[in-house]
Amino acid sequence: MRADRVFAYGAAAGLLGDLILGDPRRGHPVAAFGRAAAAVERVLWRDHRAWGAAHTAVCAGGAVALGVLARRVVRSSPAASVALTGLATWAVVGGTSLAREARAVGRALEAGDVEGARARLPHLCGRDPQALDADGIARAVVESVAENTSDAVVGALVWGAVGGVPGLVGFRAVNTLDAMVGHKSPRYRRYGWASARLDDLAGWPGARLTAVLAALAGPDPRAAVRAWREDADKHPSPNAGPVEASFAGALGVRLGGTLSYGGRIEHRPVLNGRGRTVGVGDIERAVRLSRRVGWLALGVCAGAGASARMLKKGRTS
């Protein structure tokens, strides 16, 4: 079976598995990778970029190598290849968990339980919940849904279309390393530099595809494109900027502004300043937009693989 079909069938099965099953409560492969990466960090950590680069190479390279090995084991069986791709896709995407956590916060806010929403928010993002009122919590959720649509779904599909199972697990490994060590704390400012930069590179195509699809699938495409064009570059993250700006414009809300991470206050530029303040009802709207973007991304990535094969065949015929 052709590689593009293996990816298309397997990725579709994996997304369906995520939709039906969500993430496993125990024994999640990403959690296992995180434990392994933490063990490597305990051995390698030094307050130096070179040691951090070694950590990134060992962990991300090891994940890709395992993907390559697994693919070679099943390459003689089309059914097994599709099953492996489906299993890898299910393991690395997190759309259902993202939606579940966002909706849990939304339900607490709808019930007027701001303290309950604050307690649930750390399951979704790293903001300081005690610094947020109800509107601030809702805004944090919408921003997290937007960013994680790229990180937890679309980016993985893009690299899966490019590299199959090694691409899927490699992207997730890089994204996980960034979440673990890619921050600007005193411990990780130098050690996590390589992981953060690699994550920026790996996330670049998925973020742009997410922004495009959010504009196409959202209720206001023109506003999404305008917010992306005018505000994305103001965001400190080269990948979160386009995604959050496009979601903001598509949903007609304002994102960005003052926020708090680990006791540190950040004043980020406003995205889509023409929009209104985020309300609790926008959480469900963002989740639904995220779902549409994820399935559209599958279609685009599967179609791109088939088109590339046809183009290559035409050139060689």
Short mmCIF file of C-alpha atoms in Angstrom, two decimals:
data_model
loop_
_atom_site.label_atom_id
_atom_site.label_comp_id
_atom_site.label_asym_id
_atom_site.label_seq_id
_atom_site.Cartn_x
_atom_site.Cartn_y
_atom_site.Cartn_z
CA MET A 1 0.00 0.00 0.00
CA ARG A 2 1.27 3.48 -0.86
CA ALA A 3 2.64 5.58 1.97
CA ASP A 4 0.08 8.35 1.42
CA ARG A 5 -2.77 5.88 1.81
CA VAL A 6 -1.23 4.32 4.89
CA PHE A 7 -1.07 7.76 6.48
CA ALA A 8 -4.58 8.78 5.38
CA TYR A 9 -6.26 5.60 6.65
CA GLY A 10 -4.17 5.37 9.79
CA ALA A 11 -4.49 9.03 10.74
CA ALA A 12 -8.26 8.94 10.22
CA ALA A 13 -8.47 5.87 12.46
CA GLY A 14 -6.29 7.57 15.06
CA LEU A 15 -8.42 10.72 15.12
CA LEU A 16 -11.56 8.60 15.46
CA GLY A 17 -9.90 6.72 18.30
CA ASP A 18 -9.09 9.99 20.03
CA LEU A 19 -12.67 11.19 19.51
CA ILE A 20 -14.15 8.01 20.97
CA LEU A 21 -11.60 7.06 23.62
CA GLY A 22 -9.68 10.22 24.44
CA ASP A 23 -6.34 9.85 26.20
CA PRO A 24 -5.74 6.75 28.36
CA ARG A 25 -5.99 7.41 32.08
CA ARG A 26 -2.88 5.34 32.74
CA GLY A 27 0.13 4.30 30.71
CA HIS A 28 0.00 7.12 28.16
CA PRO A 29 2.99 6.88 25.79
CA VAL A 30 3.60 10.63 26.02
CA ALA A 31 3.75 10.37 29.81
CA ALA A 32 6.25 7.52 29.45
CA PHE A 33 8.35 9.69 27.14
CA GLY A 34 8.19 12.49 29.68
CA ARG A 35 9.51 10.23 32.42
CA ALA A 36 12.33 9.07 30.16
CA ALA A 37 13.19 12.67 29.23
CA ALA A 38 13.23 13.63 32.91
CA ALA A 39 15.63 10.77 33.62
CA VAL A 40 17.92 11.96 30.83
CA GLU A 41 17.77 15.48 32.24
CA ARG A 42 18.87 14.27 35.67
CA VAL A 43 22.01 12.84 34.07
CA LEU A 44 22.80 15.61 31.60
CA TRP A 45 21.64 18.84 33.23
CA ARG A 46 24.19 21.62 33.23
CA ASP A 47 23.51 25.33 33.02
CA HIS A 48 24.76 25.39 29.44
CA ARG A 49 23.20 25.38 25.97
CA ALA A 50 25.39 22.56 24.67
CA TRP A 51 24.18 20.18 27.37
CA GLY A 52 20.60 21.20 26.66
CA ALA A 53 21.15 20.53 22.96
CA ALA A 54 22.47 17.07 23.84
CA HIS A 55 19.36 16.44 25.91
CA THR A 56 17.16 17.47 22.98
CA ALA A 57 19.09 15.30 20.54
CA VAL A 58 18.99 12.21 22.76
CA CYS A 59 15.28 12.48 23.57
CA ALA A 60 13.86 13.64 20.24
CA GLY A 61 16.31 11.53 18.25
CA GLY A 62 15.47 8.49 20.33
CA ALA A 63 11.74 8.95 19.72
CA VAL A 64 12.27 9.26 15.96
CA ALA A 65 14.54 6.20 15.96
CA LEU A 66 11.85 4.15 17.71
CA GLY A 67 9.35 5.30 15.12
CA VAL A 68 11.66 4.28 12.29
CA LEU A 69 12.24 0.87 13.88
CA ALA A 70 8.52 0.27 14.41
CA ARG A 71 7.77 1.23 10.82
CA ARG A 72 10.39 -1.18 9.51
CA VAL A 73 8.95 -4.02 11.57
CA VAL A 74 5.49 -3.70 9.97
CA ARG A 75 6.41 -2.45 6.49
CA SER A 76 5.67 -5.81 4.83
CA SER A 77 2.04 -5.73 6.04
CA PRO A 78 -0.27 -2.93 4.83
CA ALA A 79 -2.81 -3.70 7.56
CA ALA A 80 -0.16 -3.56 10.28
CA SER A 81 1.27 -0.34 8.83
CA VAL A 82 -2.16 1.31 8.93
CA ALA A 83 -2.72 0.01 12.47
CA LEU A 84 0.66 1.36 13.63
CA THR A 85 -0.07 4.75 12.08
CA GLY A 86 -3.49 4.79 13.72
CA LEU A 87 -2.02 3.88 17.10
CA ALA A 88 0.70 6.52 16.79
CA THR A 89 -1.83 9.18 15.75
CA TRP A 90 -4.10 8.32 18.65
CA ALA A 91 -1.14 8.47 21.03
CA VAL A 92 0.17 11.87 19.92
CA VAL A 93 -2.98 13.91 19.24
CA GLY A 94 -4.93 15.36 22.14
CA GLY A 95 -8.02 17.01 20.70
CA THR A 96 -10.50 15.19 22.90
CA SER A 97 -8.62 15.86 26.13
CA LEU A 98 -8.27 19.50 25.10
CA ALA A 99 -12.01 19.79 24.51
CA ARG A 100 -12.86 17.94 27.72
CA GLU A 101 -10.72 20.18 29.92
CA ALA A 102 -11.92 23.36 28.21
CA ARG A 103 -15.55 22.36 28.65
CA ALA A 104 -14.98 21.44 32.30
CA VAL A 105 -13.76 24.97 32.99
CA GLY A 106 -16.66 26.35 30.96
CA ARG A 107 -19.23 24.38 32.98
CA ALA A 108 -17.77 25.69 36.23
CA LEU A 109 -17.97 29.27 34.97
CA GLU A 110 -21.54 28.78 33.75
CA ALA A 111 -22.46 27.58 37.23
CA GLY A 112 -20.84 30.64 38.78
CA ASP A 113 -18.15 28.52 40.40
CA VAL A 114 -15.13 30.71 39.71
CA GLU A 115 -13.04 28.90 42.34
CA GLY A 116 -13.84 25.58 40.70
CA ALA A 117 -12.82 27.00 37.33
CA ARG A 118 -9.56 28.27 38.82
CA ALA A 119 -8.85 24.83 40.27
CA ARG A 120 -9.44 23.20 36.88
CA LEU A 121 -7.51 25.69 34.74
CA PRO A 122 -4.00 24.25 35.46
CA HIS A 123 -5.11 21.05 33.68
CA LEU A 124 -5.26 23.14 30.52
CA CYS A 125 -2.57 25.84 30.69
CA GLY A 126 0.14 27.30 32.88
CA ARG A 127 -1.52 30.57 33.88
CA ASP A 128 -1.75 31.64 37.51
CA PRO A 129 -5.46 31.03 38.08
CA GLN A 130 -5.73 33.07 41.26
CA ALA A 131 -4.85 36.19 39.28
CA LEU A 132 -7.83 35.74 36.93
CA ASP A 133 -11.49 36.68 37.17
CA ALA A 134 -14.21 34.83 35.23
CA ASP A 135 -13.55 36.73 31.98
CA GLY A 136 -9.81 36.22 32.36
CA ILE A 137 -10.29 32.48 32.84
CA ALA A 138 -12.51 32.28 29.76
CA ARG A 139 -9.90 34.16 27.73
CA ALA A 140 -7.14 31.84 28.95
CA VAL A 141 -9.18 28.82 27.91
CA VAL A 142 -9.89 30.15 24.42
CA GLU A 143 -6.22 31.04 23.93
CA SER A 144 -5.18 27.57 25.11
CA VAL A 145 -7.69 25.86 22.81
CA ALA A 146 -6.36 27.87 19.87
CA GLU A 147 -2.68 27.21 20.58
CA ASN A 148 -3.16 23.54 21.38
CA THR A 149 -5.20 22.95 18.23
CA SER A 150 -1.90 23.54 16.47
CA ASP A 151 0.38 21.83 18.99
CA ALA A 152 -1.78 18.83 19.86
CA VAL A 153 -3.50 18.11 16.54
CA VAL A 154 -2.56 19.93 13.36
CA GLY A 155 1.21 20.01 13.83
CA ALA A 156 1.31 16.27 14.43
CA LEU A 157 -0.76 15.60 11.29
CA VAL A 158 1.53 17.79 9.20
CA TRP A 159 4.64 15.90 10.29
CA GLY A 160 2.82 12.59 10.01
CA ALA A 161 2.07 13.39 6.38
CA VAL A 162 5.73 14.26 5.83
CA GLY A 163 7.40 11.44 7.75
CA GLY A 164 4.80 8.87 8.71
CA VAL A 165 5.08 7.35 12.18
CA PRO A 166 8.57 8.83 12.84
CA GLY A 167 7.17 12.26 11.96
CA LEU A 168 4.21 11.83 14.30
CA VAL A 169 6.22 10.72 17.31
CA GLY A 170 9.09 13.09 16.57
CA PHE A 171 6.83 16.12 16.55
CA ARG A 172 5.15 15.09 19.78
CA ALA A 173 8.54 14.48 21.40
CA VAL A 174 9.77 17.93 20.43
CA ASN A 175 6.55 19.56 21.65
CA THR A 176 6.75 17.69 24.96
CA LEU A 177 10.38 18.66 25.49
CA ASP A 178 9.49 22.30 24.95
CA ALA A 179 6.73 22.03 27.56
CA MET A 180 9.18 20.43 30.01
CA VAL A 181 12.31 22.56 29.61
CA GLY A 182 11.64 25.26 27.02
CA HIS A 183 10.88 28.11 29.39
CA LYS A 184 12.86 31.10 30.53
CA SER A 185 13.19 30.14 34.17
CA PRO A 186 16.65 30.36 35.77
CA ARG A 187 17.08 26.58 35.50
CA TYR A 188 16.08 26.28 31.85
CA ARG A 189 16.98 29.60 30.23
CA ARG A 190 20.10 28.05 28.70
CA TYR A 191 19.48 24.34 29.11
CA GLY A 192 16.06 24.52 27.41
CA TRP A 193 17.10 26.84 24.59
CA ALA A 194 17.60 24.08 21.99
CA SER A 195 14.26 22.44 22.79
CA ALA A 196 12.45 25.77 22.52
CA ARG A 197 14.06 26.68 19.19
CA LEU A 198 13.45 23.22 17.73
CA ASP A 199 9.83 23.42 18.79
CA ASP A 200 9.52 26.79 17.04
CA LEU A 201 10.85 25.25 13.83
CA ALA A 202 8.76 22.09 14.04
CA GLY A 203 5.60 24.02 14.88
CA TRP A 204 5.93 26.61 12.11
CA PRO A 205 4.05 24.78 9.29
CA GLY A 206 1.31 23.44 11.55
CA ALA A 207 0.67 26.85 13.08
CA ARG A 208 0.22 28.48 9.66
CA LEU A 209 -2.07 25.69 8.48
CA THR A 210 -4.09 26.01 11.69
CA ALA A 211 -4.47 29.75 11.15
CA VAL A 212 -5.59 29.27 7.55
CA LEU A 213 -8.11 26.58 8.47
CA ALA A 214 -9.46 28.59 11.42
CA ALA A 215 -10.14 31.44 9.02
CA LEU A 216 -11.84 29.12 6.53
CA ALA A 217 -13.86 27.19 9.11
CA GLY A 218 -14.78 30.07 11.41
CA PRO A 219 -17.85 32.29 11.25
CA ASP A 220 -15.91 35.39 10.13
CA PRO A 221 -13.08 34.54 7.68
CA ARG A 222 -12.35 38.16 6.79
CA ALA A 223 -11.90 39.18 10.41
CA ALA A 224 -9.67 36.16 11.01
CA VAL A 225 -7.39 37.06 8.12
CA ARG A 226 -7.31 40.72 9.17
CA ALA A 227 -6.40 39.89 12.78
CA TRP A 228 -3.73 37.47 11.60
CA ARG A 229 -2.22 40.04 9.25
CA GLU A 230 -2.36 42.96 11.69
CA ASP A 231 -1.62 41.36 15.07
CA ALA A 232 0.11 37.98 14.78
CA ASP A 233 3.64 39.41 14.65
CA LYS A 234 3.04 41.29 17.91
CA HIS A 235 2.81 38.02 19.86
CA PRO A 236 6.07 36.87 21.50
CA SER A 237 5.63 33.36 20.07
CA PRO A 238 6.15 33.01 16.30
CA ASN A 239 3.65 30.16 16.18
CA ALA A 240 1.05 31.00 18.81
CA GLY A 241 0.66 34.49 17.28
CA PRO A 242 -0.91 33.46 13.95
CA VAL A 243 -3.07 30.80 15.57
CA GLU A 244 -4.45 32.93 18.39
CA ALA A 245 -4.96 35.95 16.14
CA SER A 246 -6.84 33.89 13.56
CA PHE A 247 -9.05 32.29 16.23
CA ALA A 248 -9.69 35.72 17.78
CA GLY A 249 -10.81 37.19 14.48
CA ALA A 250 -12.87 34.15 13.52
CA LEU A 251 -14.71 34.18 16.85
CA GLY A 252 -15.00 37.97 17.04
CA VAL A 253 -13.23 38.25 20.41
CA ARG A 254 -10.17 39.99 21.85
CA LEU A 255 -7.31 37.85 23.05
CA GLY A 256 -3.97 38.74 24.60
CA GLY A 257 -3.38 41.44 27.19
CA THR A 258 -2.03 41.14 30.73
CA LEU A 259 -1.42 37.65 32.12
CA SER A 260 0.57 35.95 34.86
CA TYR A 261 2.87 32.94 34.63
CA GLY A 262 4.58 31.58 37.72
CA GLY A 263 4.14 34.86 39.55
CA ARG A 264 5.62 36.81 36.60
CA ILE A 265 3.35 39.42 35.00
CA GLU A 266 3.43 39.71 31.20
CA HIS A 267 1.76 42.44 29.18
CA ARG A 268 1.06 40.93 25.79
CA PRO A 269 -0.37 42.84 22.84
CA VAL A 270 -4.08 42.57 22.21
CA LEU A 271 -5.09 40.35 19.29
CA ASN A 272 -8.12 41.47 17.29
CA GLY A 273 -8.69 44.69 19.18
CA ARG A 274 -11.95 45.22 17.29
CA GLY A 275 -13.48 42.18 18.96
CA ARG A 276 -15.44 41.95 22.18
CA THR A 277 -14.40 40.58 25.58
CA VAL A 278 -14.31 36.80 25.75
CA GLY A 279 -17.30 35.28 27.52
CA VAL A 280 -17.95 31.79 28.85
CA GLY A 281 -20.03 30.95 25.77
CA ASP A 282 -16.97 31.47 23.58
CA ILE A 283 -15.29 28.43 25.14
CA GLU A 284 -17.72 26.07 23.41
CA ARG A 285 -17.44 28.04 20.18
CA ALA A 286 -13.64 27.73 20.31
CA VAL A 287 -13.85 23.99 20.98
CA ARG A 288 -16.13 23.47 18.01
CA LEU A 289 -13.88 25.52 15.77
CA SER A 290 -10.91 23.49 16.98
CA ARG A 291 -12.70 20.26 16.05
CA ARG A 292 -13.47 21.51 12.55
CA VAL A 293 -9.89 22.64 12.07
CA GLY A 294 -8.56 19.23 13.14
CA TRP A 295 -10.65 17.27 10.65
CA LEU A 296 -9.94 19.75 7.88
CA ALA A 297 -6.23 19.39 8.62
CA LEU A 298 -6.52 15.64 8.16
CA GLY A 299 -8.08 16.19 4.76
CA VAL A 300 -5.45 18.70 3.73
CA CYS A 301 -2.52 16.56 4.90
CA ALA A 302 -3.87 13.37 3.33
CA GLY A 303 -4.67 15.21 0.10
CA ALA A 304 -1.25 16.84 0.00
CA GLY A 305 0.42 13.44 0.24
CA ALA A 306 -1.62 12.06 -2.63
CA SER A 307 -1.04 15.18 -4.73
CA ALA A 308 2.72 15.05 -4.13
CA ARG A 309 2.81 11.44 -5.25
CA MET A 310 0.85 12.20 -8.42
CA LEU A 311 3.10 15.16 -9.20
CA LYS A 312 6.21 13.06 -8.73
CA LYS A 313 4.76 10.31 -10.92
CA GLY A 314 3.94 12.84 -13.62
CA ARG A 315 7.48 14.19 -13.63
CA THR A 316 9.02 10.75 -13.97
CA SER A 317 6.63 9.43 -16.62
#
